[in-house]
mmCIF file of C-alpha atoms in Angstrom:
data_model
loop_
_atom_site.group_PDB
_atom_site.id
_atom_site.type_symbol
_atom_site.label_atom_id
_atom_site.label_comp_id
_atom_site.label_asym_id
_atom_site.label_seq_id
_atom_site.Cartn_x
_atom_site.Cartn_y
_atom_site.Cartn_z
ATOM 1 C CA MET A 5 3.496 -4.789 -4.016
ATOM 2 C CA LYS A 6 2.269 -5.024 -0.409
ATOM 3 C CA HIS A 7 -1.452 -4.384 -0.981
ATOM 4 C CA LEU A 8 -4.000 -3.940 -3.768
ATOM 5 C CA LEU A 9 -5.715 -0.678 -2.827
ATOM 6 C CA LYS A 10 -6.163 1.044 -6.196
ATOM 7 C CA MET A 11 -4.894 0.803 -9.762
ATOM 8 C CA LEU A 12 -2.968 4.052 -9.306
ATOM 9 C CA ASP A 13 -0.605 2.191 -6.948
ATOM 10 C CA LEU A 14 0.377 -0.487 -9.482
ATOM 11 C CA SER A 15 3.146 -0.165 -12.029
ATOM 12 C CA THR A 16 2.728 -1.470 -15.566
ATOM 13 C CA GLU A 17 5.130 -4.297 -14.748
ATOM 14 C CA GLU A 18 3.129 -5.321 -11.676
ATOM 15 C CA ILE A 19 -0.109 -5.389 -13.683
ATOM 16 C CA ILE A 20 1.434 -7.590 -16.371
ATOM 17 C CA ARG A 21 2.931 -9.961 -13.795
ATOM 18 C CA ILE A 22 -0.484 -10.359 -12.139
ATOM 19 C CA LEU A 23 -2.107 -11.064 -15.526
ATOM 20 C CA ASP A 24 0.581 -13.589 -16.457
ATOM 21 C CA LEU A 25 0.084 -15.448 -13.183
ATOM 22 C CA ALA A 26 -3.709 -15.316 -13.630
ATOM 23 C CA ASP A 27 -3.311 -16.924 -17.072
ATOM 24 C CA GLN A 28 -1.165 -19.674 -15.549
ATOM 25 C CA LEU A 29 -3.589 -20.354 -12.701
ATOM 26 C CA LYS A 30 -6.499 -20.476 -15.146
ATOM 27 C CA TYR A 31 -4.618 -22.971 -17.317
ATOM 28 C CA GLU A 32 -3.798 -25.149 -14.310
ATOM 29 C CA LEU A 33 -7.404 -25.136 -13.084
ATOM 30 C CA LYS A 34 -8.731 -26.086 -16.529
ATOM 31 C CA HIS A 35 -6.228 -28.962 -16.728
ATOM 32 C CA GLY A 36 -6.742 -30.271 -13.199
ATOM 33 C CA ILE A 37 -3.306 -29.208 -11.978
ATOM 34 C CA PRO A 38 -3.398 -28.455 -8.228
ATOM 35 C CA HIS A 39 -1.861 -25.160 -7.087
ATOM 36 C CA PRO A 40 -2.102 -24.974 -3.268
ATOM 37 C CA HIS A 41 0.065 -21.847 -3.001
ATOM 38 C CA LEU A 42 -1.819 -20.610 0.063
ATOM 39 C CA LYS A 43 -2.045 -23.862 2.032
ATOM 40 C CA GLY A 44 -2.601 -23.052 5.680
ATOM 41 C CA LYS A 45 -3.308 -19.350 5.004
ATOM 42 C CA SER A 46 -6.508 -17.512 6.001
ATOM 43 C CA LEU A 47 -8.227 -14.607 4.249
ATOM 44 C CA GLY A 48 -10.733 -12.440 6.102
ATOM 45 C CA MET A 49 -13.425 -11.155 3.726
ATOM 46 C CA ILE A 50 -15.123 -8.014 5.045
ATOM 47 C CA PHE A 51 -18.395 -7.176 3.293
ATOM 48 C CA GLN A 52 -20.034 -3.854 4.064
ATOM 49 C CA LYS A 53 -21.408 -3.994 0.500
ATOM 50 C CA ALA A 54 -22.928 -7.296 -0.601
ATOM 51 C CA SER A 55 -21.875 -8.987 -3.851
ATOM 52 C CA THR A 56 -22.531 -12.313 -5.522
ATOM 53 C CA ARG A 57 -19.410 -12.361 -7.680
ATOM 54 C CA THR A 58 -16.955 -10.934 -5.165
ATOM 55 C CA ARG A 59 -17.848 -13.331 -2.383
ATOM 56 C CA VAL A 60 -18.067 -16.464 -4.519
ATOM 57 C CA SER A 61 -14.891 -15.740 -6.505
ATOM 58 C CA PHE A 62 -12.742 -14.916 -3.474
ATOM 59 C CA GLU A 63 -14.117 -17.782 -1.405
ATOM 60 C CA THR A 64 -13.728 -20.323 -4.204
ATOM 61 C CA GLY A 65 -10.316 -18.925 -5.101
ATOM 62 C CA MET A 66 -8.997 -19.357 -1.574
ATOM 63 C CA TYR A 67 -10.225 -22.968 -1.466
ATOM 64 C CA GLN A 68 -8.550 -23.710 -4.816
ATOM 65 C CA LEU A 69 -5.309 -22.201 -3.508
ATOM 66 C CA GLY A 70 -5.449 -24.429 -0.430
ATOM 67 C CA GLY A 71 -6.362 -21.641 1.989
ATOM 68 C CA HIS A 72 -9.315 -20.821 4.214
ATOM 69 C CA PRO A 73 -11.705 -17.921 3.518
ATOM 70 C CA LEU A 74 -13.564 -16.343 6.422
ATOM 71 C CA PHE A 75 -16.699 -14.324 5.565
ATOM 72 C CA LEU A 76 -17.217 -11.277 7.794
ATOM 73 C CA SER A 77 -20.378 -9.223 7.305
ATOM 74 C CA SER A 78 -20.897 -5.776 8.823
ATOM 75 C CA ASP A 79 -22.935 -7.531 11.538
ATOM 76 C CA ASP A 80 -19.878 -9.581 12.527
ATOM 77 C CA LEU A 81 -17.547 -6.620 13.041
ATOM 78 C CA GLN A 82 -17.439 -3.583 15.282
ATOM 79 C CA ILE A 83 -16.043 -1.220 12.632
ATOM 80 C CA GLY A 84 -18.099 1.957 12.900
ATOM 81 C CA ARG A 85 -19.863 0.647 16.023
ATOM 82 C CA GLY A 86 -17.379 1.689 18.693
ATOM 83 C CA GLU A 87 -14.090 0.260 17.397
ATOM 84 C CA PRO A 88 -11.808 2.397 15.222
ATOM 85 C CA VAL A 89 -10.616 0.935 11.927
ATOM 86 C CA GLN A 90 -7.015 1.059 13.141
ATOM 87 C CA ASP A 91 -7.821 -1.222 16.100
ATOM 88 C CA THR A 92 -9.727 -3.668 13.903
ATOM 89 C CA ALA A 93 -6.756 -3.742 11.511
ATOM 90 C CA ARG A 94 -4.292 -4.550 14.283
ATOM 91 C CA VAL A 95 -6.487 -7.248 15.810
ATOM 92 C CA LEU A 96 -7.230 -8.993 12.504
ATOM 93 C CA SER A 97 -3.518 -8.880 11.639
ATOM 94 C CA ARG A 98 -2.923 -11.181 14.632
ATOM 95 C CA TYR A 99 -5.392 -13.777 13.323
ATOM 96 C CA LEU A 100 -5.292 -13.660 9.519
ATOM 97 C CA ASP A 101 -2.828 -13.694 6.617
ATOM 98 C CA GLY A 102 -4.771 -11.218 4.475
ATOM 99 C CA ILE A 103 -7.905 -9.068 4.339
ATOM 100 C CA MET A 104 -10.260 -8.423 1.439
ATOM 101 C CA ILE A 105 -12.714 -5.603 2.042
ATOM 102 C CA ARG A 106 -15.685 -4.454 -0.031
ATOM 103 C CA THR A 107 -16.920 -1.183 1.408
ATOM 104 C CA PHE A 108 -17.970 2.381 0.647
ATOM 105 C CA GLU A 109 -15.111 4.734 1.505
ATOM 106 C CA GLN A 110 -11.638 4.374 0.019
ATOM 107 C CA LYS A 111 -10.204 5.784 3.261
ATOM 108 C CA GLU A 112 -11.380 2.708 5.154
ATOM 109 C CA VAL A 113 -9.340 0.469 2.858
ATOM 110 C CA GLU A 114 -6.309 2.743 3.116
ATOM 111 C CA ASP A 115 -6.582 2.823 6.928
ATOM 112 C CA LEU A 116 -6.720 -0.977 7.152
ATOM 113 C CA ALA A 117 -3.513 -1.143 5.128
ATOM 114 C CA GLN A 118 -1.832 1.613 7.134
ATOM 115 C CA TYR A 119 -2.534 0.232 10.594
ATOM 116 C CA GLY A 120 -2.514 -3.500 9.879
ATOM 117 C CA SER A 121 0.514 -5.664 9.216
ATOM 118 C CA ILE A 122 -0.984 -8.015 6.596
ATOM 119 C CA PRO A 123 -1.918 -7.510 2.916
ATOM 120 C CA VAL A 124 -5.190 -5.712 2.176
ATOM 121 C CA ILE A 125 -7.148 -6.214 -1.060
ATOM 122 C CA ASN A 126 -9.740 -3.692 -2.192
ATOM 123 C CA GLY A 127 -12.811 -5.679 -3.282
ATOM 124 C CA LEU A 128 -14.585 -2.416 -4.223
ATOM 125 C CA THR A 129 -15.021 1.110 -2.910
ATOM 126 C CA ASP A 130 -16.876 4.135 -4.223
ATOM 127 C CA PHE A 131 -13.560 5.335 -5.688
ATOM 128 C CA CYS A 132 -12.239 2.249 -7.471
ATOM 129 C CA HIS A 133 -12.625 -1.437 -8.343
ATOM 130 C CA PRO A 134 -9.126 -2.803 -9.037
ATOM 131 C CA CYS A 135 -10.033 -6.509 -8.948
ATOM 132 C CA GLN A 136 -12.652 -6.030 -11.659
ATOM 133 C CA ILE A 137 -10.287 -4.064 -13.871
ATOM 134 C CA LEU A 138 -7.591 -6.742 -13.600
ATOM 135 C CA ALA A 139 -10.206 -9.265 -14.759
ATOM 136 C CA ASP A 140 -11.198 -6.913 -17.587
ATOM 137 C CA LEU A 141 -7.590 -6.532 -18.716
ATOM 138 C CA MET A 142 -7.137 -10.296 -18.569
ATOM 139 C CA THR A 143 -10.212 -10.741 -20.789
ATOM 140 C CA ILE A 144 -9.113 -8.059 -23.252
ATOM 141 C CA ARG A 145 -5.717 -9.714 -23.644
ATOM 142 C CA GLU A 146 -7.335 -13.121 -24.150
ATOM 143 C CA TYR A 147 -9.467 -11.792 -27.007
ATOM 144 C CA LYS A 148 -7.028 -9.276 -28.501
ATOM 145 C CA THR A 149 -3.610 -10.856 -27.667
ATOM 146 C CA ASP A 150 -1.863 -7.506 -27.110
ATOM 147 C CA PHE A 151 -2.832 -4.171 -25.553
ATOM 148 C CA ASN A 152 -0.764 -1.847 -27.708
ATOM 149 C CA GLY A 153 -2.799 0.103 -30.254
ATOM 150 C CA LEU A 154 -6.166 -0.860 -28.754
ATOM 151 C CA LYS A 155 -8.846 1.686 -27.912
ATOM 152 C CA MET A 156 -11.131 1.217 -24.911
ATOM 153 C CA CYS A 157 -14.418 3.120 -24.824
ATOM 154 C CA PHE A 158 -16.432 3.435 -21.606
ATOM 155 C CA ILE A 159 -19.975 4.822 -21.732
ATOM 156 C CA GLY A 160 -21.895 5.760 -18.598
ATOM 157 C CA ASP A 161 -21.184 7.020 -15.097
ATOM 158 C CA GLY A 162 -17.672 8.254 -14.318
ATOM 159 C CA ASN A 163 -17.734 5.998 -11.271
ATOM 160 C CA ASN A 164 -15.361 3.552 -9.574
ATOM 161 C CA MET A 165 -15.294 1.404 -12.708
ATOM 162 C CA ALA A 166 -14.436 4.340 -14.957
ATOM 163 C CA ASN A 167 -11.750 5.540 -12.536
ATOM 164 C CA SER A 168 -9.997 2.182 -12.499
ATOM 165 C CA LEU A 169 -10.447 1.486 -16.207
ATOM 166 C CA ILE A 170 -8.832 4.792 -17.131
ATOM 167 C CA VAL A 171 -5.768 4.056 -15.029
ATOM 168 C CA GLY A 172 -5.436 0.366 -15.884
ATOM 169 C CA CYS A 173 -5.946 0.707 -19.625
ATOM 170 C CA LEU A 174 -3.592 3.675 -19.965
ATOM 171 C CA LYS A 175 -0.882 1.936 -17.956
ATOM 172 C CA VAL A 176 -0.873 -1.133 -20.215
ATOM 173 C CA GLY A 177 -0.660 0.922 -23.415
ATOM 174 C CA MET A 178 -4.254 1.349 -24.570
ATOM 175 C CA SER A 179 -6.036 4.520 -25.616
ATOM 176 C CA VAL A 180 -9.057 5.472 -23.535
ATOM 177 C CA SER A 181 -12.225 7.382 -24.419
ATOM 178 C CA ILE A 182 -14.810 8.067 -21.711
ATOM 179 C CA ALA A 183 -18.336 9.299 -22.471
ATOM 180 C CA CYS A 184 -20.347 10.564 -19.518
ATOM 181 C CA PRO A 185 -22.606 13.510 -18.633
ATOM 182 C CA ASP A 186 -20.874 16.643 -17.357
ATOM 183 C CA ALA A 187 -22.183 16.128 -13.824
ATOM 184 C CA TYR A 188 -20.829 12.578 -13.628
ATOM 185 C CA HIS A 189 -17.147 12.912 -14.541
ATOM 186 C CA PRO A 190 -14.460 10.568 -13.182
ATOM 187 C CA ALA A 191 -12.531 11.611 -10.061
ATOM 188 C CA GLN A 192 -10.269 14.635 -10.424
ATOM 189 C CA GLU A 193 -7.279 12.617 -9.207
ATOM 190 C CA VAL A 194 -7.797 10.186 -12.074
ATOM 191 C CA LEU A 195 -8.289 12.933 -14.661
ATOM 192 C CA GLU A 196 -5.031 14.560 -13.549
ATOM 193 C CA PHE A 197 -3.278 11.206 -13.940
ATOM 194 C CA ALA A 198 -4.729 10.774 -17.445
ATOM 195 C CA GLN A 199 -3.535 14.189 -18.615
ATOM 196 C CA ALA A 200 0.018 12.869 -18.719
ATOM 197 C CA TYR A 201 -1.009 10.488 -21.541
ATOM 198 C CA GLY A 202 -1.907 13.301 -23.956
ATOM 199 C CA ASP A 203 -4.043 12.299 -26.914
ATOM 200 C CA ARG A 204 -4.314 8.708 -25.666
ATOM 201 C CA PHE A 205 -7.053 9.955 -23.324
ATOM 202 C CA GLU A 206 -10.362 11.540 -24.272
ATOM 203 C CA LEU A 207 -13.284 12.702 -22.102
ATOM 204 C CA THR A 208 -16.502 13.608 -23.925
ATOM 205 C CA ASP A 209 -20.251 13.851 -23.364
ATOM 206 C CA GLN A 210 -20.905 12.205 -26.747
ATOM 207 C CA PRO A 211 -21.158 8.378 -26.662
ATOM 208 C CA LEU A 212 -20.855 8.070 -30.446
ATOM 209 C CA THR A 213 -17.652 10.106 -30.415
ATOM 210 C CA ALA A 214 -16.171 7.843 -27.749
ATOM 211 C CA ALA A 215 -17.219 4.677 -29.589
ATOM 212 C CA LYS A 216 -15.586 5.571 -32.910
ATOM 213 C CA ASP A 217 -12.956 2.935 -33.823
ATOM 214 C CA ALA A 218 -13.144 1.302 -30.381
ATOM 215 C CA ASP A 219 -11.773 -2.200 -29.926
ATOM 216 C CA VAL A 220 -13.340 -2.648 -26.484
ATOM 217 C CA VAL A 221 -16.679 -1.150 -25.386
ATOM 218 C CA ILE A 222 -17.484 -1.177 -21.667
ATOM 219 C CA THR A 223 -20.430 0.043 -19.605
ATOM 220 C CA ASP A 224 -21.821 -0.241 -16.080
ATOM 221 C CA VAL A 225 -25.138 0.265 -14.318
ATOM 222 C CA TRP A 226 -26.395 3.829 -14.001
ATOM 223 C CA ALA A 227 -27.276 3.460 -10.301
ATOM 224 C CA SER A 228 -25.225 1.097 -8.164
ATOM 225 C CA MET A 229 -25.613 0.073 -4.525
ATOM 226 C CA GLY A 230 -26.249 3.046 -2.262
ATOM 227 C CA GLN A 231 -27.662 5.120 -5.140
ATOM 228 C CA GLU A 232 -31.093 3.518 -5.336
ATOM 229 C CA GLY A 233 -32.754 6.752 -4.189
ATOM 230 C CA GLU A 234 -31.306 8.519 -7.230
ATOM 231 C CA ALA A 235 -32.417 5.885 -9.732
ATOM 232 C CA GLU A 236 -35.003 8.013 -11.557
ATOM 233 C CA LYS A 237 -32.752 11.071 -11.561
ATOM 234 C CA ARG A 238 -29.925 8.995 -13.005
ATOM 235 C CA LYS A 239 -32.125 7.452 -15.694
ATOM 236 C CA LYS A 240 -32.847 10.961 -16.953
ATOM 237 C CA ALA A 241 -29.199 12.038 -16.708
ATOM 238 C CA PHE A 242 -27.953 8.987 -18.603
ATOM 239 C CA HIS A 243 -30.625 8.903 -21.285
ATOM 240 C CA GLY A 244 -28.663 8.376 -24.508
ATOM 241 C CA TYR A 245 -25.683 6.776 -22.737
ATOM 242 C CA GLN A 246 -26.577 3.270 -23.798
ATOM 243 C CA VAL A 247 -24.473 0.650 -25.525
ATOM 244 C CA ASN A 248 -26.661 -0.216 -28.500
ATOM 245 C CA ASP A 249 -26.511 -0.904 -32.238
ATOM 246 C CA ASP A 250 -25.695 2.733 -33.034
ATOM 247 C CA VAL A 251 -22.688 2.639 -30.709
ATOM 248 C CA MET A 252 -21.467 -0.725 -31.984
ATOM 249 C CA ALA A 253 -21.787 0.439 -35.606
ATOM 250 C CA LEU A 254 -19.035 2.996 -34.931
ATOM 251 C CA ALA A 255 -16.743 0.588 -33.077
ATOM 252 C CA HIS A 256 -14.534 -1.827 -34.987
ATOM 253 C CA SER A 257 -16.425 -4.783 -36.407
ATOM 254 C CA ASP A 258 -14.522 -7.190 -34.146
ATOM 255 C CA ALA A 259 -14.928 -5.058 -31.011
ATOM 256 C CA ILE A 260 -15.684 -6.871 -27.776
ATOM 257 C CA VAL A 261 -18.173 -5.691 -25.145
ATOM 258 C CA LEU A 262 -17.619 -6.018 -21.397
ATOM 259 C CA HIS A 263 -19.900 -5.395 -18.420
ATOM 260 C CA CYS A 264 -18.964 -6.036 -14.787
ATOM 261 C CA LEU A 265 -22.533 -7.201 -13.963
ATOM 262 C CA PRO A 266 -25.250 -7.178 -12.870
ATOM 263 C CA ALA A 267 -26.599 -5.707 -16.101
ATOM 264 C CA HIS A 268 -29.837 -3.770 -16.405
ATOM 265 C CA ARG A 269 -30.874 -4.675 -19.923
ATOM 266 C CA GLU A 270 -32.452 -1.871 -21.964
ATOM 267 C CA GLU A 271 -30.903 0.724 -19.641
ATOM 268 C CA GLU A 272 -27.109 0.946 -19.987
ATOM 269 C CA ILE A 273 -27.023 -1.864 -22.583
ATOM 270 C CA THR A 274 -29.616 -3.346 -24.920
ATOM 271 C CA GLU A 275 -30.692 -6.960 -24.659
ATOM 272 C CA LYS A 276 -29.472 -7.524 -28.225
ATOM 273 C CA VAL A 277 -25.935 -6.207 -27.695
ATOM 274 C CA PHE A 278 -25.642 -8.015 -24.366
ATOM 275 C CA GLU A 279 -26.588 -11.391 -25.835
ATOM 276 C CA VAL A 280 -24.403 -10.973 -28.934
ATOM 277 C CA HIS A 281 -21.444 -10.378 -26.614
ATOM 278 C CA ALA A 282 -22.461 -12.687 -23.750
ATOM 279 C CA ALA A 283 -19.442 -14.935 -24.310
ATOM 280 C CA GLU A 284 -17.033 -12.086 -23.574
ATOM 281 C CA ILE A 285 -19.083 -10.779 -20.646
ATOM 282 C CA PHE A 286 -19.251 -14.121 -18.866
ATOM 283 C CA GLU A 287 -15.585 -14.901 -19.613
ATOM 284 C CA GLU A 288 -14.888 -11.564 -17.931
ATOM 285 C CA ALA A 289 -16.989 -12.676 -14.938
ATOM 286 C CA GLU A 290 -15.057 -15.951 -14.707
ATOM 287 C CA ASN A 291 -11.758 -14.102 -14.905
ATOM 288 C CA ARG A 292 -12.535 -12.375 -11.610
ATOM 289 C CA LEU A 293 -11.706 -15.745 -10.047
ATOM 290 C CA HIS A 294 -8.362 -16.140 -11.790
ATOM 291 C CA ALA A 295 -7.221 -12.524 -11.466
ATOM 292 C CA GLN A 296 -8.053 -12.422 -7.759
ATOM 293 C CA LYS A 297 -6.256 -15.713 -7.169
ATOM 294 C CA ALA A 298 -3.187 -14.186 -8.786
ATOM 295 C CA VAL A 299 -3.441 -11.141 -6.513
ATOM 296 C CA MET A 300 -3.765 -13.340 -3.420
ATOM 297 C CA VAL A 301 -0.745 -15.431 -4.406
ATOM 298 C CA LYS A 302 1.325 -12.310 -5.090
ATOM 299 C CA LEU A 303 0.395 -10.788 -1.727
ATOM 300 C CA MET A 304 0.082 -13.826 0.558
ATOM 301 C CA GLY A 305 2.122 -16.570 -1.096
#
């Protein structure tokens, strides 16, 4: 494991090792046990997409690991303003021990990894969100103990979250059911990957079908950053793709609900369902910190 670019790159064993280390780091933090694995190391954090959780969790995580985080906004860099990505990658590799980038195109992340000589972590692209899915898997295992035999249901846009959830959940042994409108399917590359898992994968346009006997129900906003101009169009397209009492009535009675946040209550999820499952959702948010620390230690330690 040289980088974290997408869930498709990780083996089942690598995912489990990251989750095991995340559990250990979480335990140590809760019990006041120092773990300065990255003392003297620096992480450059490139943000071409803003995020509360990504910045705070990576920055705090680096401090807790004894390292130094360096925030780099699009205004601080010359990527796309006269300097090719490959040159930026080679320059930053001379200064830093790792790069986290949150951007739009997956190719930009892949190019940084190809031309640089230090680990690259994908903080989010339009194609995938591996850090979030590692936190989700960590949370699922905390609540359910084991992945085998579990069913994960995702309702909403077949976006970066859906792409990564499909891959991550299938790789650890779960069944996956995705409910989204026909025009908003997950990426073809991901659907081709999922075909190898046979009846453990289901794609439908019926949320209630996807929710039947689910152990984990997950959703995401209908319009994320960069899609604000399509907000009204998307509200119409996703009408009926809401996690609500009808959906939860078909899931198992002890099903958990996850949301990567921010949540738009009464759109993709009702206020009632969100608050009933707030403990899981905010544990999931906290686990971004621990899962990302584990990734940084694996790559930079």
